[in-house]
Coordinates of N, CA and C in Angstrom, one line a residue:
X1 N -259.1 147.0 63.2 CA -257.6 146.5 62.2 C -258.9 145.6 61.6
X2 N -258.4 145.4 60.2 CA -259.2 144.6 59.3 C -258.6 143.6 58.9
X3 N -260.0 142.5 59.2 CA -260.6 140.4 58.8 C -259.7 140.7 57.6
X4 N -258.7 139.3 57.5 CA -258.5 138.7 56.1 C -260.0 138.7 55.3
X5 N -261.0 138.5 55.5 CA -262.6 138.3 53.9 C -262.0 140.1 53.7
X6 N -262.1 141.5 54.5 CA -262.3 142.7 54.4 C -261.2 142.9 53.5
X7 N -260.1 142.7 53.0 CA -258.4 142.8 52.9 C -259.2 143.1 51.3
X8 N -259.2 144.1 51.0 CA -259.4 143.9 49.6 C -260.4 144.0 48.9
X9 N -261.1 144.3 50.0 CA -263.0 144.8 49.3 C -263.5 145.4 49.2
X10 N -263.3 146.6 50.1 CA -263.4 148.5 49.9 C -263.5 148.6 49.0
X11 N -264.9 149.8 49.1 CA -265.8 149.8 47.9 C -264.6 150.9 47.2
X12 N -265.3 151.5 46.0 CA -263.5 152.1 45.5 C -262.7 153.0 45.1
X13 N -262.1 151.3 46.2 CA -260.5 151.0 45.4 C -260.2 150.9 44.2
X14 N -258.8 151.0 43.9 CA -258.8 150.6 42.8 C -257.5 149.6 42.7
X15 N -257.9 147.8 43.0 CA -256.8 147.3 42.1 C -256.6 146.6 41.4
X16 N -255.5 146.7 40.6 CA -254.8 146.8 39.3 C -255.5 145.0 38.6
X17 N -255.7 144.4 37.8 CA -256.7 144.2 37.1 C -255.7 143.4 37.3
X18 N -256.3 141.8 37.6 CA -255.9 140.1 37.0 C -255.2 139.9 35.7
X19 N -254.4 139.0 35.6 CA -253.6 138.4 34.5 C -255.9 137.8 33.9
X20 N -255.7 136.3 35.3 CA -257.4 136.3 35.1 C -258.5 136.8 34.2
X21 N -258.6 138.6 35.3 CA -259.3 139.2 34.6 C -259.1 140.0 33.1
X22 N -258.0 140.0 32.9 CA -257.4 141.2 31.9 C -258.5 139.5 30.6
X23 N -257.8 138.8 30.7 CA -257.9 137.4 30.1 C -260.0 137.1 29.6
X24 N -260.3 137.4 30.6 CA -261.8 137.2 31.0 C -262.3 138.6 29.9
X25 N -262.1 139.6 29.9 CA -262.2 140.3 29.4 C -263.0 140.2 27.6
X26 N -260.9 140.3 27.5 CA -260.5 139.7 26.0 C -261.7 138.8 25.6
X27 N -261.3 137.9 26.6 CA -263.0 135.8 25.4 C -264.2 137.5 25.4
X28 N -264.4 138.0 26.0 CA -265.5 138.6 26.4 C -265.7 139.6 25.5
X29 N -264.3 140.2 24.8 CA -265.0 141.3 23.3 C -264.5 140.7 22.0
X30 N -263.6 139.3 22.0 CA -263.8 138.7 20.5 C -264.9 138.3 20.5
X31 N -265.7 137.6 21.9 CA -267.4 136.6 21.4 C -269.0 137.4 20.7
X32 N -268.2 138.7 21.6 CA -269.1 139.9 20.5 C -268.9 140.1 19.4
X33 N -267.8 140.0 18.8 CA -267.4 140.0 18.1 C -268.0 139.6 16.9
X34 N -268.2 138.0 17.5 CA -268.5 136.0 16.5 C -269.9 136.9 16.1
X35 N -270.3 136.7 14.9 CA -272.4 137.0 14.0 C -273.3 135.2 14.9
X36 N -274.0 135.8 15.1 CA -275.5 134.5 15.8 C -274.8 134.1 14.2
X37 N -275.8 132.8 14.8 CA -275.4 131.9 14.0 C -276.3 131.9 12.7
X38 N -276.7 131.5 10.8 CA -277.6 131.3 10.6 C -279.2 129.9 11.0
X39 N -279.7 130.3 10.0 CA -280.3 129.1 10.5 C -279.8 128.0 11.4
X40 N -280.2 127.3 11.8 CA -280.6 126.1 12.9 C -279.4 125.9 13.6
X41 N -279.2 126.7 15.3 CA -277.9 126.2 15.5 C -278.0 127.2 17.0
X42 N -277.3 127.4 17.5 CA -276.9 128.2 18.6 C -275.5 129.1 19.3
X43 N -275.9 129.7 20.8 CA -274.4 130.1 21.4 C -274.5 129.7 22.3
X44 N -273.1 128.9 22.8 CA -273.0 129.4 24.3 C -272.2 130.3 24.9
X45 N -271.5 130.4 26.3 CA -270.2 130.3 26.4 C -268.7 130.2 25.7
X46 N -269.1 128.9 26.0 CA -267.9 127.9 25.2 C -267.9 128.3 23.8
X47 N -268.5 127.6 23.1 CA -269.0 127.6 21.5 C -270.2 128.1 20.6
X48 N -269.7 127.7 18.7 CA -271.1 128.3 18.0 C -271.7 127.6 17.8
X49 N -272.3 126.9 17.4 CA -272.8 125.5 16.6 C -273.7 126.2 15.8
X50 N -274.0 125.4 14.7 CA -274.9 125.4 13.4 C -274.8 124.4 12.6
X51 N -276.3 124.4 11.7 CA -276.8 122.6 12.0 C -277.3 122.9 10.3
X52 N -277.6 121.8 9.4 CA -279.2 121.8 8.0 C -278.3 120.3 8.9
X53 N -278.9 120.1 7.7 CA -280.1 118.2 7.5 C -278.6 117.7 7.5
X54 N -277.8 117.9 6.2 CA -276.2 117.2 6.3 C -275.6 117.2 7.0
X55 N -275.0 118.5 7.5 CA -273.6 119.2 8.6 C -273.9 119.3 9.5
X56 N -272.6 119.7 10.3 CA -273.1 120.5 11.8 C -271.6 120.8 11.6
X57 N -271.6 122.2 11.8 CA -270.1 123.0 12.2 C -270.3 123.9 13.7
X58 N -268.8 123.8 14.4 CA -269.2 123.5 15.7 C -267.9 124.7 16.2
X59 N -267.2 125.9 16.1 CA -266.8 127.2 16.5 C -266.6 126.9 17.4
X60 N -265.3 126.8 17.8 CA -264.6 126.7 19.6 C -263.6 128.3 19.3
X61 N -263.5 129.1 19.4 CA -262.5 130.2 20.2 C -261.4 129.1 20.8
X62 N -260.3 129.4 20.7 CA -259.2 128.2 21.6 C -258.1 130.2 21.9
X63 N -257.6 129.7 23.4 CA -257.0 131.1 23.4 C -256.2 131.5 22.8
X64 N -255.2 133.0 23.1 CA -254.5 133.2 22.6 C -253.4 132.5 22.6
X65 N -252.2 131.5 21.4 CA -251.0 131.2 21.6 C -251.5 129.5 22.1
X66 N -252.3 129.3 21.9 CA -253.2 127.8 21.3 C -252.2 127.2 20.5
X67 N -251.6 126.0 20.7 CA -250.9 125.3 19.0 C -251.6 124.1 18.9
X68 N -251.4 123.4 17.8 CA -252.7 122.3 17.3 C -251.8 121.9 18.6
X69 N -250.7 120.9 18.7 CA -250.0 119.8 19.6 C -251.3 120.1 20.1
X70 N -251.4 121.4 21.3 CA -252.0 121.2 22.7 C -253.5 120.8 22.8
X71 N -253.9 120.6 21.7 CA -255.6 120.4 20.8 C -255.6 119.0 20.9
X72 N -256.8 118.5 21.7 CA -257.3 116.6 21.5 C -258.5 116.7 20.7
X73 N -259.1 116.2 20.7 CA -260.2 115.8 20.1 C -260.6 114.7 20.2
X74 N -261.9 114.5 20.5 CA -262.8 113.0 20.2 C -263.8 113.0 20.5
X75 N -264.6 112.6 18.9 CA -265.6 112.8 18.2 C -266.2 111.3 17.9
X76 N -267.4 110.7 19.3 CA -268.2 109.3 19.2 C -269.7 109.7 18.4
X77 N -270.4 108.5 18.3 CA -271.8 108.9 18.1 C -272.3 110.1 18.9
X78 N -272.6 110.2 20.0 CA -273.4 110.6 20.9 C -272.8 112.0 21.7
X79 N -271.4 111.6 21.4 CA -270.2 113.0 22.1 C -269.7 113.8 21.4
X80 N -269.1 115.0 21.6 CA -267.7 115.8 20.6 C -267.2 116.2 21.9
X81 N -265.3 115.9 22.0 CA -264.9 116.7 23.3 C -263.7 117.1 23.1
X82 N -263.3 117.9 22.8 CA -262.0 118.8 22.9 C -261.3 119.5 23.6

């Protein structure tokens, strides 16, 4: 008899994707479509940012179905929280 830790871990088993796995794959596919930042900036797994002397741009992809009322943004001198 298989122990609880072994259930569902057999190699080659064809288990249906979970909703979380499907969402992760969609996010990865969407991230691949985002062009690399121009100039000073960077890319992380959660956002893309660029900056010049006078301005900063931060692009944060939101999950499908996100409504504007669901987003809480706080900007302080040292921190940006979304």
